[in-house]
Structure formats: structure tokens, C-alpha cells
Coordinates of C-alpha atoms and ligand atoms in Angstrom, one line a residue:
M1 CA 268.9 216.5 95.0
S2 CA 271.6 217.6 95.8
N3 CA 272.6 214.0 98.1
K4 CA 273.5 212.8 94.6
M5 CA 276.4 215.2 94.8
N6 CA 277.5 213.3 97.9
N7 CA 279.9 210.7 96.2
K8 CA 281.2 213.5 93.4
V9 CA 284.4 215.7 94.2
A10 CA 283.7 219.3 94.0
N11 CA 284.5 222.2 95.5
E12 CA 281.5 224.5 94.7
L13 CA 279.3 224.8 97.6
V14 CA 276.4 222.3 97.4
E15 CA 273.3 223.1 99.3
H16 CA 271.9 220.0 101.1
Q17 CA 268.8 220.1 103.7
V18 CA 269.5 218.0 106.6
W19 CA 267.2 219.3 109.7
D20 CA 263.4 218.6 108.6
K21 CA 261.1 221.4 110.7
P22 CA 259.9 218.8 113.4
V23 CA 263.8 218.7 114.4
R24 CA 264.2 221.8 114.7
V25 CA 261.0 222.9 116.4
F26 CA 262.1 220.7 119.1
H27 CA 265.6 221.6 119.5
W28 CA 264.8 225.3 119.4
V29 CA 261.7 224.2 121.8
N30 CA 263.5 221.9 124.2
V31 CA 266.3 224.9 124.3
V32 CA 263.3 227.3 125.6
L33 CA 261.9 224.5 127.9
I34 CA 265.2 223.3 129.6
T35 CA 266.3 226.9 130.2
A36 CA 262.8 227.3 132.0
L37 CA 263.1 224.1 133.7
M38 CA 266.3 225.4 135.0
F39 CA 265.2 228.4 136.0
V40 CA 262.5 227.5 138.3
G41 CA 264.6 224.7 139.8
L42 CA 267.0 226.6 140.7
I43 CA 264.2 228.6 142.7
M44 CA 263.2 225.5 143.9
L45 CA 266.6 224.2 145.0
F46 CA 267.1 227.6 146.6
K47 CA 264.1 229.0 147.9
S48 CA 265.6 229.4 151.5
E49 CA 268.9 231.7 150.1
L50 CA 265.7 233.3 148.3
G51 CA 263.7 234.5 150.4
I52 CA 261.1 232.1 149.5
S53 CA 259.6 230.5 152.9
G54 CA 256.0 228.6 153.4
L55 CA 254.1 225.3 152.3
A56 CA 252.4 227.4 149.4
A57 CA 255.0 228.9 147.9
K58 CA 257.1 225.6 148.3
I59 CA 253.8 223.6 146.2
K60 CA 252.9 226.5 143.8
L61 CA 256.5 226.8 142.6
K62 CA 256.7 222.5 141.9
E63 CA 253.2 223.1 139.7
L64 CA 254.5 225.5 137.9
H65 CA 257.7 223.1 137.4
T66 CA 255.5 220.3 136.6
I67 CA 253.2 221.8 134.2
I68 CA 257.1 223.4 132.3
G69 CA 257.9 219.5 132.5
Y70 CA 254.1 218.4 130.9
M71 CA 255.5 220.0 128.1
F72 CA 259.1 219.8 128.0
A73 CA 257.7 216.4 128.0
V74 CA 255.6 215.9 125.0
N75 CA 257.9 217.8 122.6
L76 CA 260.4 215.2 123.9
I77 CA 257.4 212.5 122.5
I78 CA 256.8 214.0 119.6
R79 CA 260.7 213.8 119.0
L80 CA 261.0 210.2 120.2
V81 CA 258.8 208.6 117.6
W82 CA 259.6 211.2 115.0
G83 CA 263.0 209.4 115.0
V84 CA 261.2 206.6 114.4
V85 CA 258.6 207.1 111.5
G86 CA 260.0 210.0 110.4
T87 CA 262.7 210.2 107.7
G88 CA 265.8 211.7 106.5
F89 CA 268.7 212.8 108.8
A90 CA 265.4 212.9 111.5
K91 CA 266.2 209.1 112.2
F92 CA 267.6 207.7 115.4
S93 CA 269.3 205.3 112.6
T94 CA 271.6 207.6 111.4
M95 CA 272.9 208.8 114.7
R96 CA 274.6 205.2 115.6
P97 CA 277.3 206.4 117.6
K98 CA 280.4 203.9 117.0
I99 CA 284.0 204.5 118.7
S100 CA 285.7 203.4 115.5
D101 CA 284.4 206.4 113.2
V102 CA 285.3 208.6 116.1
T103 CA 288.6 206.9 115.8
A104 CA 289.0 207.8 112.4
Y105 CA 287.4 210.6 112.3
R106 CA 290.0 211.9 114.9
H107 CA 292.6 210.4 112.8
R108 CA 291.9 212.2 109.7
L109 CA 291.5 215.7 111.3
S110 CA 295.2 215.3 113.2
K111 CA 296.1 213.5 108.9
G112 CA 295.1 217.4 108.1
E113 CA 291.7 215.6 106.3
N114 CA 288.7 218.1 107.2
P115 CA 285.6 215.3 107.0
Q116 CA 282.5 216.8 106.0
Y117 CA 279.1 215.5 107.4
I118 CA 275.9 216.5 106.8
G119 CA 274.3 215.5 109.8
H120 CA 276.0 214.7 113.0
N121 CA 279.9 214.4 112.8
P122 CA 281.1 210.8 114.3
I123 CA 281.8 212.8 118.0
G124 CA 278.2 214.6 117.4
K125 CA 276.4 211.8 117.5
F126 CA 277.7 210.5 121.0
A127 CA 276.6 213.6 121.9
V128 CA 273.4 214.0 120.5
V129 CA 272.5 209.6 122.2
A130 CA 273.6 210.8 125.5
I131 CA 271.2 214.1 125.7
M132 CA 268.6 212.1 124.6
T133 CA 268.9 209.5 127.0
L134 CA 268.9 212.4 129.5
L135 CA 266.5 213.7 128.3
V136 CA 264.2 210.6 128.5
V137 CA 265.7 209.7 132.0
I138 CA 264.6 213.5 133.1
M139 CA 261.4 213.3 132.4
T140 CA 260.8 209.5 133.6
T141 CA 262.0 210.5 136.8
G142 CA 260.1 214.2 136.5
L143 CA 257.0 212.7 136.3
M144 CA 257.6 210.3 138.8
R145 CA 258.8 212.7 141.2
A146 CA 255.3 214.4 140.5
G147 CA 253.4 211.5 141.0
T148 CA 254.7 210.9 144.2
D149 CA 255.1 214.6 145.8
I150 CA 252.2 217.0 144.3
Y151 CA 250.0 213.9 143.5
Y152 CA 250.5 215.0 140.1
P153 CA 249.1 213.1 136.4
P154 CA 250.4 210.5 135.2
F155 CA 250.8 208.6 138.3
A156 CA 249.0 210.7 140.8
G157 CA 245.8 207.7 140.3
V158 CA 247.9 205.1 141.9
V159 CA 249.8 206.4 144.1
T160 CA 247.3 208.0 145.6
R161 CA 244.7 204.9 145.9
Y162 CA 247.7 203.4 147.0
I163 CA 248.5 205.6 150.1
A164 CA 244.8 206.5 150.8
A165 CA 243.0 204.9 154.1
D166 CA 240.7 202.5 154.0
N167 CA 237.4 204.0 153.2
V168 CA 239.1 207.4 152.2
D169 CA 238.4 208.8 148.5
P170 CA 241.5 209.2 146.9
T171 CA 241.2 212.4 144.9
T172 CA 240.6 214.0 148.0
I173 CA 243.9 213.5 148.7
K174 CA 246.3 217.2 148.9
A175 CA 250.3 217.4 148.7
Y176 CA 252.2 217.8 151.6
D177 CA 248.5 217.2 154.0
D178 CA 248.1 214.0 155.3
T179 CA 244.1 213.6 155.6
G180 CA 243.3 210.7 154.3
V181 CA 246.4 209.4 154.5
N182 CA 247.5 205.7 155.5
L183 CA 251.3 206.7 156.8
D184 CA 253.2 203.2 156.8
K185 CA 252.0 203.0 153.1
K186 CA 253.0 206.7 152.0
A187 CA 256.7 205.6 154.1
S188 CA 256.7 202.4 151.7
M189 CA 256.7 204.5 149.3
K190 CA 259.6 207.2 150.2
P191 CA 263.0 205.1 149.3
Y192 CA 261.1 204.9 145.5
K193 CA 260.4 208.9 145.9
S194 CA 264.1 209.6 147.1
L195 CA 265.3 207.4 144.3
A196 CA 263.3 209.6 141.7
G197 CA 264.1 212.2 142.8
D198 CA 267.6 212.0 143.6
I199 CA 268.3 210.7 140.3
H200 CA 266.2 213.6 138.1
L201 CA 268.9 216.0 139.8
Y202 CA 271.9 214.3 139.6
S203 CA 271.0 213.8 135.6
V204 CA 270.3 217.1 135.5
Y205 CA 273.7 218.3 136.7
L206 CA 274.9 215.9 134.3
L207 CA 272.5 217.3 131.5
M208 CA 274.0 220.4 131.9
L209 CA 277.4 220.0 131.6
L210 CA 276.2 218.1 128.9
I211 CA 274.8 221.0 127.0
L212 CA 278.6 223.0 127.8
L213 CA 280.2 220.2 126.3
H214 CA 277.5 220.3 123.6
I215 CA 278.1 224.1 122.7
I216 CA 281.9 224.4 123.0
G217 CA 281.6 221.3 120.4
V218 CA 279.4 222.9 117.9
V219 CA 281.4 226.3 118.0
L220 CA 284.5 224.4 117.6
A221 CA 283.6 222.8 114.9
E222 CA 282.1 226.0 112.7
V223 CA 285.0 227.7 113.7
R224 CA 287.8 225.1 112.9
H225 CA 286.1 222.1 110.5
Q226 CA 282.8 222.9 108.7
P227 CA 281.0 226.5 108.8
G228 CA 277.9 226.9 108.8
I229 CA 276.8 224.1 111.2
I230 CA 275.1 226.4 113.8
S231 CA 272.8 228.4 110.9
A232 CA 271.2 225.1 109.7
M233 CA 269.5 224.5 112.6
F234 CA 267.9 227.5 111.2
S235 CA 267.5 227.2 107.9
G236 CA 267.7 223.3 108.1
K237 CA 270.3 223.8 105.4
K238 CA 273.9 223.3 105.1
R239 CA 276.2 223.6 102.3
I240 CA 279.4 221.5 102.3
A241 CA 282.0 222.2 99.3
G242 CA 283.2 218.8 97.8
R243 CA 282.2 215.1 99.6
C244 CA 280.1 214.2 101.9
E245 CA 280.8 211.0 104.6
D246 CA 277.2 210.5 105.1
S247 CA 274.0 210.4 103.0
T248 CA 270.3 208.9 103.8
D249 CA 270.1 207.7 100.4
Ligands
HEM301 C1 265.1 218.5 130.9 C2 264.4 219.1 132.2 C3 264.4 219.2 133.7 C4 265.2 220.4 134.4 C5 266.3 220.8 133.7 C6 264.8 220.1 135.5 C7 265.8 220.7 136.9 C8 264.6 220.2 138.4 C9 265.9 220.6 139.5 C10 267.2 221.5 139.5 C11 264.7 220.4 140.6 C12 265.5 220.5 142.2 C13 265.8 219.7 142.2 C14 265.4 219.3 143.5 O1 264.1 220.0 144.0 O2 265.1 218.1 144.5 C15 263.5 219.6 139.7 C16 263.1 219.2 140.8 C17 261.5 218.6 140.2 N1 261.2 218.2 139.0 FE1 262.3 218.6 136.9 N2 263.3 219.0 135.5 C18 263.0 218.6 134.5 C19 262.2 218.4 133.7 C20 261.0 217.5 134.6 C21 260.2 217.4 134.3 C22 260.1 216.7 132.7 C23 259.6 217.0 135.3 C24 257.7 216.2 135.4 C25 256.6 216.9 134.1 C26 259.8 217.2 136.4 C27 259.4 217.5 137.9 C28 260.0 217.9 138.6 C29 259.5 218.0 140.3 C30 258.2 217.5 140.6 C31 260.2 218.0 141.1 C32 260.2 218.6 142.6 C33 261.3 217.4 143.2 C34 260.6 218.1 144.5 O3 261.6 218.5 145.5 O4 260.0 217.0 145.5 N3 260.7 218.4 136.1 N4 263.7 219.9 138.6

């Protein structure tokens, strides 16, 4: 109904459906899980400073982080699938970032115009694609690290089969315990394990920066250009006066 109004220049506010339920649920579940992962991750990083010592506590923290990580991964995978098979502004095809669109958008803003968008504005598209890419990198390296460090699925099987000494049942191998482990093979895995750990951690730092920029960008856009974009992530709807630049029709 509302998209038919897109090309009409009208001054009354028209309500547009933008974020469907799967998108909104993903967004807020993702916020909660990233906060929890960051919280446990920071405890892991600063455990000595926090007075946490002992191998058992160290492993428990990693297990807790990994279990929350699985929820994060499931939520992200559902969103990735929905971005392909879903409809309307949930689709990734509506979020393709283009430098030329950003240039044109900034030019129009500098002329005093205020283009309105049902979906993301051209700068927002860059933020969303960058954040989504980082989430996939963090998920993949987190799962790799879980497999190589505490022998958790989905890579535990392949890792323990590789490092098990001859005639040792791989399922008996335990985290931070070299019983039954072929130490040469374990050492040969170390560079990949370290690389996954480094990429995981630096991607997390970059994500924190992008989340900060995302929040600043959304608040500035809400205050200066398009009121109602924050509440749209709760209600799913945006109320826009006049012409909209985008439509999924
Ligand atoms: C946005 C989501 C995530 C954030 C913010 C995050 C944050 C962190 C942080 C800060 C650390 C500490 C780094 C270190 O001790 O070297 C860490 C380590 C770790 N993360 Fe994540 N993480 C996320 C997602 C995941 C996922 C999805 C998994 C896997 C299911 C995962 C598994 C791990 C593991 C196993 C470690 C331990 C690395 C080690 O010390 O050996 N993480 N994460």
C-alpha cells in the first residue's frame, strides 16, 4: 500500500513497512549476544587483573563464551539466509553500497536537501555491509578457535582426529591436557590456531569501533535528517513525509 506513495511528493506523513520481524528479532538478539560475548571476552582477556586464576576457570570461561557464540552463530546464519530468501528491505540486494550514491547523497545534503529513505541511506549501507562481513569473520574464527583450543564443535572432530597419537581414541582428548596427543602434530596446528585467534581479536576491536560509529551515525541521522529511524527497529515502520528515494517494488 505505502510503497505506491513513494514517487508522490506529499507533505503528510506516510507510514512505510521496512524492517520485518526476522530482521528486528535478529538485530536485538544480536545486540544482546554481542554484549554478552564482549563481556565474557573481556573477562577472558583481563582474568589475571580480575584475580581469576587456575586452568579450570580459564576453560570454563572459554566454554561459556563458546556456548553464547553458538547462539550468536545460529542467529547470524538465520539472518544470512533471510537476507537471500526473505522479502523487501530484509534482502541484501537492497543494501549494495555504492560510493557514487554516497557522493550524490552528501552533495544533496550540502545543498540543503533532505533525501528520505525507507531502507538504509547510502552511508548506512556501507556500515551494514562492513558490520555483517565482520560478524561472519568473527563467527568463523571463533568456531575455528573453539575447535583448536577447547575441542568444541563443529571442528572438534577433525582437530582431535588429527592430533591424536597412534591408537588413541580422539574422543578421549581433553582441552589443555596433552594426554594421548601427538605433540608434533599439535605444534604443526599452532600457527593456524594463533592466526584464527589474532583475526578473531582484531576483528572484535574493529567491530567495536564500527558499532560505535553505527550508533553515532544512527543518532545523528535521527536528529538531523530523518526522525523515527531508531523506533523503526522496534516497530518495523518508518513515517516519511514526501518523496522516498528507495522502494523494493
Ligand atoms: C561478536 C561476537 C564475539 C565477540 C565480541 C567476541 C569476543 C572475544 C574476545 C574479546 C575474546 C578474547 C580474546 C583472547 O582471549 O584472545 C574472544 C576469544 C574467543 N572467542 Fe570470541 N567473540 C565473539 C564471537 C565468538 C564466537 C561466535 C565464537 C565461537 C562459537 C567465539 C569463540 C571464542 C573462543 C574459543 C575464544 C578463546 C580464544 C582463546 O583465548 O584461545 N567467539 N572472543
